Amino acid sequence: MARRSIWKGSFVDLFLMKKTRENEVSNVGLRSRDAKSSSAALRSSSTGVTILRKIWSRRSSILPEFVDCGVRIYNGKTSVRCQITEGKVGHKFGEFAFTRKRRPSRTNIGPGRRGKK
C-alpha cells in the first residue's frame, strides 16, 4: 500500500476543518440562531458527541480533532453513519463507508437438493 510523504502531512479538505470549528462554537451555545438549534447544541454538548452532518470527502484523513464526532459518509448512494474513535485516527473516511454491497455467504447445498447428474 502506498504511503503519503511525511513532509506533506495528512490530507483534509478545508471545509471539514471549517465545520469542526463551527461545531465547537455552536456547542458552547454562544452562537445559536433559534431555540431548536440551541437545544440541539446543548444536547450534543452534554453527551459529548458532535455531529458533522454529511461528508462527501472520502479521501480526507481522520484527524484527532474529529474524535467523538458522529459523521455520515456518502458512499455514492446513501450516507453511512460512523462514530469516530481514537482507533480510526489516521485512516481515511472512505474506509468506513463501503461502496459495494456485501454478498451473503453461500451455504452448503445438501446432496438431495442439487439434482441428478
PDB file of N, CA and C in Angstrom, residues 11-100:
ATOM      1  N   PHE A  11      -3.906  14.697   4.438  1.00  0.00           N
ATOM      2  CA  PHE A  11      -4.792  15.485   3.589  1.00  0.00           C
ATOM      3  C   PHE A  11      -6.162  15.571   4.236  1.00  0.00           C
ATOM      4  N   VAL A  12      -6.654  16.787   4.409  1.00  0.00           N
ATOM      5  CA  VAL A  12      -8.004  17.026   4.906  1.00  0.00           C
ATOM      6  C   VAL A  12      -8.575  18.176   4.100  1.00  0.00           C
ATOM      7  N   ASP A  13      -9.793  17.990   3.583  1.00  0.00           N
ATOM      8  CA  ASP A  13     -10.441  19.076   2.854  1.00  0.00           C
ATOM      9  C   ASP A  13     -10.684  20.253   3.790  1.00  0.00           C
ATOM     10  N   LEU A  14     -10.555  21.449   3.253  1.00  0.00           N
ATOM     11  CA  LEU A  14     -10.650  22.659   4.057  1.00  0.00           C
ATOM     12  C   LEU A  14     -12.021  22.817   4.698  1.00  0.00           C
ATOM     13  N   PHE A  15     -13.082  22.425   3.991  1.00  0.00           N
ATOM     14  CA  PHE A  15     -14.419  22.628   4.541  1.00  0.00           C
ATOM     15  C   PHE A  15     -14.666  21.752   5.771  1.00  0.00           C
ATOM     16  N   LEU A  16     -13.959  20.625   5.902  1.00  0.00           N
ATOM     17  CA  LEU A  16     -14.101  19.800   7.101  1.00  0.00           C
ATOM     18  C   LEU A  16     -13.542  20.517   8.324  1.00  0.00           C
ATOM     19  N   MET A  17     -12.433  21.197   8.139  1.00  0.00           N
ATOM     20  CA  MET A  17     -11.860  21.961   9.246  1.00  0.00           C
ATOM     21  C   MET A  17     -12.781  23.107   9.638  1.00  0.00           C
ATOM     22  N   LYS A  18     -13.415  23.743   8.641  1.00  0.00           N
ATOM     23  CA  LYS A  18     -14.360  24.817   8.943  1.00  0.00           C
ATOM     24  C   LYS A  18     -15.546  24.282   9.725  1.00  0.00           C
ATOM     25  N   LYS A  19     -16.048  23.095   9.331  1.00  0.00           N
ATOM     26  CA  LYS A  19     -17.194  22.511  10.022  1.00  0.00           C
ATOM     27  C   LYS A  19     -16.868  22.187  11.469  1.00  0.00           C
ATOM     28  N   THR A  20     -15.668  21.692  11.741  1.00  0.00           N
ATOM     29  CA  THR A  20     -15.314  21.367  13.121  1.00  0.00           C
ATOM     30  C   THR A  20     -15.234  22.632  13.957  1.00  0.00           C
ATOM     31  N   ARG A  21     -14.706  23.702  13.394  1.00  0.00           N
ATOM     32  CA  ARG A  21     -14.647  24.966  14.137  1.00  0.00           C
ATOM     33  C   ARG A  21     -16.048  25.504  14.410  1.00  0.00           C
ATOM     34  N   GLU A  22     -16.953  25.407  13.426  1.00  0.00           N
ATOM     35  CA  GLU A  22     -18.328  25.868  13.625  1.00  0.00           C
ATOM     36  C   GLU A  22     -19.019  25.050  14.701  1.00  0.00           C
ATOM     37  N   ASN A  23     -18.795  23.739  14.711  1.00  0.00           N
ATOM     38  CA  ASN A  23     -19.410  22.886  15.721  1.00  0.00           C
ATOM     39  C   ASN A  23     -18.879  23.188  17.111  1.00  0.00           C
ATOM     40  N   GLU A  24     -17.585  23.501  17.239  1.00  0.00           N
ATOM     41  CA  GLU A  24     -17.033  23.847  18.538  1.00  0.00           C
ATOM     42  C   GLU A  24     -17.686  25.111  19.071  1.00  0.00           C
ATOM     43  N   VAL A  25     -17.887  26.089  18.205  1.00  0.00           N
ATOM     44  CA  VAL A  25     -18.506  27.345  18.627  1.00  0.00           C
ATOM     45  C   VAL A  25     -19.972  27.122  18.982  1.00  0.00           C
ATOM     46  N   SER A  26     -20.699  26.330  18.188  1.00  0.00           N
ATOM     47  CA  SER A  26     -22.118  26.120  18.463  1.00  0.00           C
ATOM     48  C   SER A  26     -22.326  25.250  19.693  1.00  0.00           C
ATOM     49  N   ASN A  27     -21.388  24.368  20.027  1.00  0.00           N
ATOM     50  CA  ASN A  27     -21.529  23.540  21.219  1.00  0.00           C
ATOM     51  C   ASN A  27     -21.389  24.354  22.492  1.00  0.00           C
ATOM     52  N   VAL A  28     -20.659  25.449  22.436  1.00  0.00           N
ATOM     53  CA  VAL A  28     -20.551  26.315  23.595  1.00  0.00           C
ATOM     54  C   VAL A  28     -21.893  26.977  23.855  1.00  0.00           C
ATOM     55  N   GLY A  29     -22.693  27.155  22.822  1.00  0.00           N
ATOM     56  CA  GLY A  29     -24.020  27.735  22.966  1.00  0.00           C
ATOM     57  C   GLY A  29     -24.036  29.239  22.802  1.00  0.00           C
ATOM     58  N   LEU A  30     -22.921  29.826  22.385  1.00  0.00           N
ATOM     59  CA  LEU A  30     -22.857  31.274  22.240  1.00  0.00           C
ATOM     60  C   LEU A  30     -23.496  31.753  20.950  1.00  0.00           C
ATOM     61  N   ARG A  31     -23.409  30.955  19.895  1.00  0.00           N
ATOM     62  CA  ARG A  31     -23.960  31.359  18.608  1.00  0.00           C
ATOM     63  C   ARG A  31     -25.131  30.468  18.246  1.00  0.00           C
ATOM     64  N   SER A  32     -26.280  30.719  18.849  1.00  0.00           N
ATOM     65  CA  SER A  32     -27.461  29.930  18.499  1.00  0.00           C
ATOM     66  C   SER A  32     -28.443  30.830  17.774  1.00  0.00           C
ATOM     67  N   ARG A  33     -28.988  30.326  16.700  1.00  0.00           N
ATOM     68  CA  ARG A  33     -29.893  31.137  15.886  1.00  0.00           C
ATOM     69  C   ARG A  33     -31.309  31.114  16.432  1.00  0.00           C
ATOM     70  N   ASP A  34     -31.755  29.951  16.887  1.00  0.00           N
ATOM     71  CA  ASP A  34     -33.099  29.870  17.436  1.00  0.00           C
ATOM     72  C   ASP A  34     -33.113  28.833  18.553  1.00  0.00           C
ATOM     73  N   ALA A  35     -34.255  28.607  19.148  1.00  0.00           N
ATOM     74  CA  ALA A  35     -34.360  27.698  20.288  1.00  0.00           C
ATOM     75  C   ALA A  35     -34.040  26.263  19.897  1.00  0.00           C
ATOM     76  N   LYS A  36     -34.428  25.872  18.678  1.00  0.00           N
ATOM     77  CA  LYS A  36     -34.163  24.497  18.237  1.00  0.00           C
ATOM     78  C   LYS A  36     -32.669  24.228  18.156  1.00  0.00           C
ATOM     79  N   SER A  37     -31.934  25.136  17.522  1.00  0.00           N
ATOM     80  CA  SER A  37     -30.501  24.894  17.373  1.00  0.00           C
ATOM     81  C   SER A  37     -29.783  24.961  18.714  1.00  0.00           C
ATOM     82  N   SER A  38     -30.242  25.835  19.630  1.00  0.00           N
ATOM     83  CA  SER A  38     -29.575  25.912  20.925  1.00  0.00           C
ATOM     84  C   SER A  38     -29.838  24.663  21.747  1.00  0.00           C
ATOM     85  N   SER A  39     -31.064  24.112  21.679  1.00  0.00           N
ATOM     86  CA  SER A  39     -31.334  22.887  22.430  1.00  0.00           C
ATOM     87  C   SER A  39     -30.566  21.717  21.835  1.00  0.00           C
ATOM     88  N   ALA A  40     -30.417  21.694  20.509  1.00  0.00           N
ATOM     89  CA  ALA A  40     -29.636  20.627  19.879  1.00  0.00           C
ATOM     90  C   ALA A  40     -28.165  20.755  20.263  1.00  0.00           C
ATOM     91  N   ALA A  41     -27.674  22.000  20.329  1.00  0.00           N
ATOM     92  CA  ALA A  41     -26.282  22.204  20.721  1.00  0.00           C
ATOM     93  C   ALA A  41     -26.062  21.780  22.161  1.00  0.00           C
ATOM     94  N   LEU A  42     -27.030  22.085  23.026  1.00  0.00           N
ATOM     95  CA  LEU A  42     -26.895  21.679  24.418  1.00  0.00           C
ATOM     96  C   LEU A  42     -26.925  20.169  24.550  1.00  0.00           C
ATOM     97  N   ARG A  43     -27.817  19.516  23.791  1.00  0.00           N
ATOM     98  CA  ARG A  43     -27.893  18.056  23.855  1.00  0.00           C
ATOM     99  C   ARG A  43     -26.583  17.435  23.404  1.00  0.00           C
ATOM    100  N   SER A  44     -26.029  17.939  22.321  1.00  0.00           N
ATOM    101  CA  SER A  44     -24.798  17.343  21.819  1.00  0.00           C
ATOM    102  C   SER A  44     -23.622  17.640  22.746  1.00  0.00           C
ATOM    103  N   SER A  45     -23.611  18.813  23.403  1.00  0.00           N
ATOM    104  CA  SER A  45     -22.504  19.111  24.297  1.00  0.00           C
ATOM    105  C   SER A  45     -22.625  18.341  25.603  1.00  0.00           C
ATOM    106  N   SER A  46     -23.843  18.037  26.043  1.00  0.00           N
ATOM    107  CA  SER A  46     -23.998  17.284  27.284  1.00  0.00           C
ATOM    108  C   SER A  46     -23.602  15.831  27.095  1.00  0.00           C
ATOM    109  N   THR A  47     -23.847  15.268  25.912  1.00  0.00           N
ATOM    110  CA  THR A  47     -23.453  13.882  25.660  1.00  0.00           C
ATOM    111  C   THR A  47     -22.010  13.802  25.190  1.00  0.00           C
ATOM    112  N   GLY A  48     -21.419  14.905  24.778  1.00  0.00           N
ATOM    113  CA  GLY A  48     -20.040  14.908  24.321  1.00  0.00           C
ATOM    114  C   GLY A  48     -19.875  14.484  22.876  1.00  0.00           C
ATOM    115  N   VAL A  49     -20.971  14.347  22.139  1.00  0.00           N
ATOM    116  CA  VAL A  49     -20.904  13.910  20.747  1.00  0.00           C
ATOM    117  C   VAL A  49     -21.351  15.056  19.862  1.00  0.00           C
ATOM    118  N   THR A  50     -20.509  15.425  18.902  1.00  0.00           N
ATOM    119  CA  THR A  50     -20.900  16.440  17.934  1.00  0.00           C
ATOM    120  C   THR A  50     -21.115  15.764  16.594  1.00  0.00           C
ATOM    121  N   ILE A  51     -22.046  16.281  15.835  1.00  0.00           N
ATOM    122  CA  ILE A  51     -22.380  15.689  14.545  1.00  0.00           C
ATOM    123  C   ILE A  51     -21.926  16.639  13.445  1.00  0.00           C
ATOM    124  N   LEU A  52     -21.178  16.123  12.488  1.00  0.00           N
ATOM    125  CA  LEU A  52     -20.682  16.925  11.371  1.00  0.00           C
ATOM    126  C   LEU A  52     -21.580  16.830  10.151  1.00  0.00           C
ATOM    127  N   ARG A  53     -22.801  16.419  10.331  1.00  0.00           N
ATOM    128  CA  ARG A  53     -23.744  16.242   9.229  1.00  0.00           C
ATOM    129  C   ARG A  53     -23.205  15.263   8.195  1.00  0.00           C
ATOM    130  N   LYS A  54     -23.296  15.601   6.910  1.00  0.00           N
ATOM    131  CA  LYS A  54     -22.860  14.679   5.861  1.00  0.00           C
ATOM    132  C   LYS A  54     -21.488  15.070   5.330  1.00  0.00           C
ATOM    133  N   ILE A  55     -20.719  14.043   4.956  1.00  0.00           N
ATOM    134  CA  ILE A  55     -19.393  14.255   4.381  1.00  0.00           C
ATOM    135  C   ILE A  55     -19.350  13.559   3.031  1.00  0.00           C
ATOM    136  N   TRP A  56     -18.943  14.285   2.007  1.00  0.00           N
ATOM    137  CA  TRP A  56     -18.772  13.692   0.682  1.00  0.00           C
ATOM    138  C   TRP A  56     -17.298  13.408   0.405  1.00  0.00           C
ATOM    139  N   SER A  57     -16.432  13.882   1.257  1.00  0.00           N
ATOM    140  CA  SER A  57     -14.990  13.737   1.045  1.00  0.00           C
ATOM    141  C   SER A  57     -14.496  12.442   1.670  1.00  0.00           C
ATOM    142  N   ARG A  58     -14.477  11.386   0.872  1.00  0.00           N
ATOM    143  CA  ARG A  58     -13.993  10.091   1.351  1.00  0.00           C
ATOM    144  C   ARG A  58     -12.466  10.068   1.396  1.00  0.00           C
ATOM    145  N   ARG A  59     -11.824  10.995   0.699  1.00  0.00           N
ATOM    146  CA  ARG A  59     -10.367  10.999   0.589  1.00  0.00           C
ATOM    147  C   ARG A  59      -9.681  11.682   1.767  1.00  0.00           C
ATOM    148  N   SER A  60     -10.429  12.374   2.608  1.00  0.00           N
ATOM    149  CA  SER A  60      -9.831  13.105   3.720  1.00  0.00           C
ATOM    150  C   SER A  60      -9.417  12.166   4.845  1.00  0.00           C
ATOM    151  N   SER A  61      -8.310  12.502   5.490  1.00  0.00           N
ATOM    152  CA  SER A  61      -7.835  11.725   6.631  1.00  0.00           C
ATOM    153  C   SER A  61      -8.588  12.137   7.890  1.00  0.00           C
ATOM    154  N   ILE A  62      -8.679  11.218   8.828  1.00  0.00           N
ATOM    155  CA  ILE A  62      -9.337  11.494  10.103  1.00  0.00           C
ATOM    156  C   ILE A  62      -8.278  12.021  11.060  1.00  0.00           C
ATOM    157  N   LEU A  63      -8.497  13.212  11.587  1.00  0.00           N
ATOM    158  CA  LEU A  63      -7.564  13.859  12.498  1.00  0.00           C
ATOM    159  C   LEU A  63      -8.025  13.681  13.943  1.00  0.00           C
ATOM    160  N   PRO A  64      -7.137  13.897  14.914  1.00  0.00           N
ATOM    161  CA  PRO A  64      -7.533  13.772  16.324  1.00  0.00           C
ATOM    162  C   PRO A  64      -8.639  14.741  16.740  1.00  0.00           C
ATOM    163  N   GLU A  65      -8.819  15.847  16.009  1.00  0.00           N
ATOM    164  CA  GLU A  65      -9.890  16.790  16.346  1.00  0.00           C
ATOM    165  C   GLU A  65     -11.271  16.203  16.088  1.00  0.00           C
ATOM    166  N   PHE A  66     -11.356  15.171  15.248  1.00  0.00           N
ATOM    167  CA  PHE A  66     -12.640  14.575  14.892  1.00  0.00           C
ATOM    168  C   PHE A  66     -13.089  13.492  15.864  1.00  0.00           C
ATOM    169  N   VAL A  67     -12.266  13.150  16.876  1.00  0.00           N
ATOM    170  CA  VAL A  67     -12.615  12.074  17.812  1.00  0.00           C
ATOM    171  C   VAL A  67     -13.884  12.458  18.567  1.00  0.00           C
ATOM    172  N   ASP A  68     -14.757  11.491  18.788  1.00  0.00           N
ATOM    173  CA  ASP A  68     -16.060  11.651  19.446  1.00  0.00           C
ATOM    174  C   ASP A  68     -17.040  12.453  18.601  1.00  0.00           C
ATOM    175  N   CYS A  69     -16.838  12.497  17.295  1.00  0.00           N
ATOM    176  CA  CYS A  69     -17.788  13.133  16.392  1.00  0.00           C
ATOM    177  C   CYS A  69     -18.534  12.055  15.623  1.00  0.00           C
ATOM    178  N   GLY A  70     -19.805  12.266  15.422  1.00  0.00           N
ATOM    179  CA  GLY A  70     -20.581  11.371  14.574  1.00  0.00           C
ATOM    180  C   GLY A  70     -20.667  11.968  13.187  1.00  0.00           C
ATOM    181  N   VAL A  71     -20.342  11.189  12.179  1.00  0.00           N
ATOM    182  CA  VAL A  71     -20.384  11.685  10.805  1.00  0.00           C
ATOM    183  C   VAL A  71     -21.230  10.759   9.959  1.00  0.00           C
ATOM    184  N   ARG A  72     -21.713  11.285   8.858  1.00  0.00           N
ATOM    185  CA  ARG A  72     -22.441  10.491   7.868  1.00  0.00           C
ATOM    186  C   ARG A  72     -21.668  10.617   6.567  1.00  0.00           C
ATOM    187  N   ILE A  73     -21.071   9.512   6.130  1.00  0.00           N
ATOM    188  CA  ILE A  73     -20.188   9.494   4.970  1.00  0.00           C
ATOM    189  C   ILE A  73     -20.971   9.002   3.762  1.00  0.00           C
ATOM    190  N   TYR A  74     -20.915   9.756   2.682  1.00  0.00           N
ATOM    191  CA  TYR A  74     -21.643   9.405   1.463  1.00  0.00           C
ATOM    192  C   TYR A  74     -20.886   8.319   0.716  1.00  0.00           C
ATOM    193  N   ASN A  75     -21.575   7.226   0.351  1.00  0.00           N
ATOM    194  CA  ASN A  75     -20.914   6.117  -0.335  1.00  0.00           C
ATOM    195  C   ASN A  75     -21.298   6.021  -1.809  1.00  0.00           C
ATOM    196  N   GLY A  76     -21.951   7.031  -2.349  1.00  0.00           N
ATOM    197  CA  GLY A  76     -22.361   7.021  -3.745  1.00  0.00           C
ATOM    198  C   GLY A  76     -23.847   6.829  -3.916  1.00  0.00           C
ATOM    199  N   LYS A  77     -24.503   6.317  -2.891  1.00  0.00           N
ATOM    200  CA  LYS A  77     -25.939   6.099  -2.945  1.00  0.00           C
ATOM    201  C   LYS A  77     -26.630   6.662  -1.710  1.00  0.00           C
ATOM    202  N   THR A  78     -26.140   6.309  -0.553  1.00  0.00           N
ATOM    203  CA  THR A  78     -26.713   6.780   0.707  1.00  0.00           C
ATOM    204  C   THR A  78     -25.585   7.248   1.621  1.00  0.00           C
ATOM    205  N   SER A  79     -25.972   7.779   2.760  1.00  0.00           N
ATOM    206  CA  SER A  79     -24.991   8.177   3.762  1.00  0.00           C
ATOM    207  C   SER A  79     -24.921   7.112   4.842  1.00  0.00           C
ATOM    208  N   VAL A  80     -23.706   6.753   5.219  1.00  0.00           N
ATOM    209  CA  VAL A  80     -23.474   5.720   6.225  1.00  0.00           C
ATOM    210  C   VAL A  80     -23.028   6.397   7.511  1.00  0.00           C
ATOM    211  N   ARG A  81     -23.689   6.073   8.613  1.00  0.00           N
ATOM    212  CA  ARG A  81     -23.314   6.644   9.905  1.00  0.00           C
ATOM    213  C   ARG A  81     -22.002   6.044  10.384  1.00  0.00           C
ATOM    214  N   CYS A  82     -21.180   6.878  11.008  1.00  0.00           N
ATOM    215  CA  CYS A  82     -19.904   6.416  11.531  1.00  0.00           C
ATOM    216  C   CYS A  82     -19.554   7.258  12.751  1.00  0.00           C
ATOM    217  N   GLN A  83     -19.192   6.603  13.830  1.00  0.00           N
ATOM    218  CA  GLN A  83     -18.741   7.282  15.042  1.00  0.00           C
ATOM    219  C   GLN A  83     -17.214   7.248  15.039  1.00  0.00           C
ATOM    220  N   ILE A  84     -16.575   8.399  15.137  1.00  0.00           N
ATOM    221  CA  ILE A  84     -15.122   8.475  15.086  1.00  0.00           C
ATOM    222  C   ILE A  84     -14.559   8.195  16.475  1.00  0.00           C
ATOM    223  N   THR A  85     -13.667   7.203  16.551  1.00  0.00           N
ATOM    224  CA  THR A  85     -12.991   6.859  17.802  1.00  0.00           C
ATOM    225  C   THR A  85     -11.488   7.052  17.618  1.00  0.00           C
ATOM    226  N   GLU A  86     -10.738   6.885  18.692  1.00  0.00           N
ATOM    227  CA  GLU A  86      -9.289   7.087  18.623  1.00  0.00           C
ATOM    228  C   GLU A  86      -8.618   6.073  17.706  1.00  0.00           C
ATOM    229  N   GLY A  87      -9.185   4.902  17.577  1.00  0.00           N
ATOM    230  CA  GLY A  87      -8.606   3.877  16.719  1.00  0.00           C
ATOM    231  C   GLY A  87      -8.711   4.194  15.239  1.00  0.00           C
ATOM    232  N   LYS A  88      -9.603   5.104  14.866  1.00  0.00           N
ATOM    233  CA  LYS A  88      -9.803   5.448  13.456  1.00  0.00           C
ATOM    234  C   LYS A  88      -8.949   6.630  13.007  1.00  0.00           C
ATOM    235  N   VAL A  89      -8.233   7.259  13.929  1.00  0.00           N
ATOM    236  CA  VAL A  89      -7.403   8.413  13.589  1.00  0.00           C
ATOM    237  C   VAL A  89      -6.272   7.961  12.666  1.00  0.00           C
ATOM    238  N   GLY A  90      -6.064   8.709  11.594  1.00  0.00           N
ATOM    239  CA  GLY A  90      -5.029   8.385  10.617  1.00  0.00           C
ATOM    240  C   GLY A  90      -5.560   7.644   9.405  1.00  0.00           C
ATOM    241  N   HIS A  91      -6.747   7.068   9.512  1.00  0.00           N
ATOM    242  CA  HIS A  91      -7.362   6.383   8.380  1.00  0.00           C
ATOM    243  C   HIS A  91      -8.134   7.400   7.546  1.00  0.00           C
ATOM    244  N   LYS A  92      -8.642   6.971   6.405  1.00  0.00           N
ATOM    245  CA  LYS A  92      -9.458   7.827   5.540  1.00  0.00           C
ATOM    246  C   LYS A  92     -10.933   7.594   5.850  1.00  0.00           C
ATOM    247  N   PHE A  93     -11.773   8.600   5.617  1.00  0.00           N
ATOM    248  CA  PHE A  93     -13.212   8.456   5.846  1.00  0.00           C
ATOM    249  C   PHE A  93     -13.804   7.364   4.970  1.00  0.00           C
ATOM    250  N   GLY A  94     -13.297   7.224   3.753  1.00  0.00           N
ATOM    251  CA  GLY A  94     -13.835   6.248   2.816  1.00  0.00           C
ATOM    252  C   GLY A  94     -13.659   4.805   3.244  1.00  0.00           C
ATOM    253  N   GLU A  95     -12.751   4.537   4.177  1.00  0.00           N
ATOM    254  CA  GLU A  95     -12.537   3.171   4.637  1.00  0.00           C
ATOM    255  C   GLU A  95     -13.713   2.648   5.449  1.00  0.00           C
ATOM    256  N   PHE A  96     -14.559   3.537   5.934  1.00  0.00           N
ATOM    257  CA  PHE A  96     -15.639   3.136   6.824  1.00  0.00           C
ATOM    258  C   PHE A  96     -17.011   3.221   6.170  1.00  0.00           C
ATOM    259  N   ALA A  97     -17.049   3.524   4.883  1.00  0.00           N
ATOM    260  CA  ALA A  97     -18.304   3.542   4.129  1.00  0.00           C
ATOM    261  C   ALA A  97     -18.083   2.756   2.846  1.00  0.00           C
ATOM    262  N   PHE A  98     -18.499   1.513   2.849  1.00  0.00           N
ATOM    263  CA  PHE A  98     -18.283   0.651   1.697  1.00  0.00           C
ATOM    264  C   PHE A  98     -19.163   1.089   0.533  1.00  0.00           C
ATOM    265  N   THR A  99     -18.616   0.989  -0.683  1.00  0.00           N
ATOM    266  CA  THR A  99     -19.352   1.414  -1.872  1.00  0.00           C
ATOM    267  C   THR A  99     -19.996   0.241  -2.590  1.00  0.00           C
ATOM    268  N   ARG A 100     -19.695  -0.959  -2.172  1.00  0.00           N
ATOM    269  CA  ARG A 100     -20.252  -2.147  -2.820  1.00  0.00           C
ATOM    270  C   ARG A 100     -21.065  -2.935  -1.818  1.00  0.00           C
TER     271      ARG A 100
END
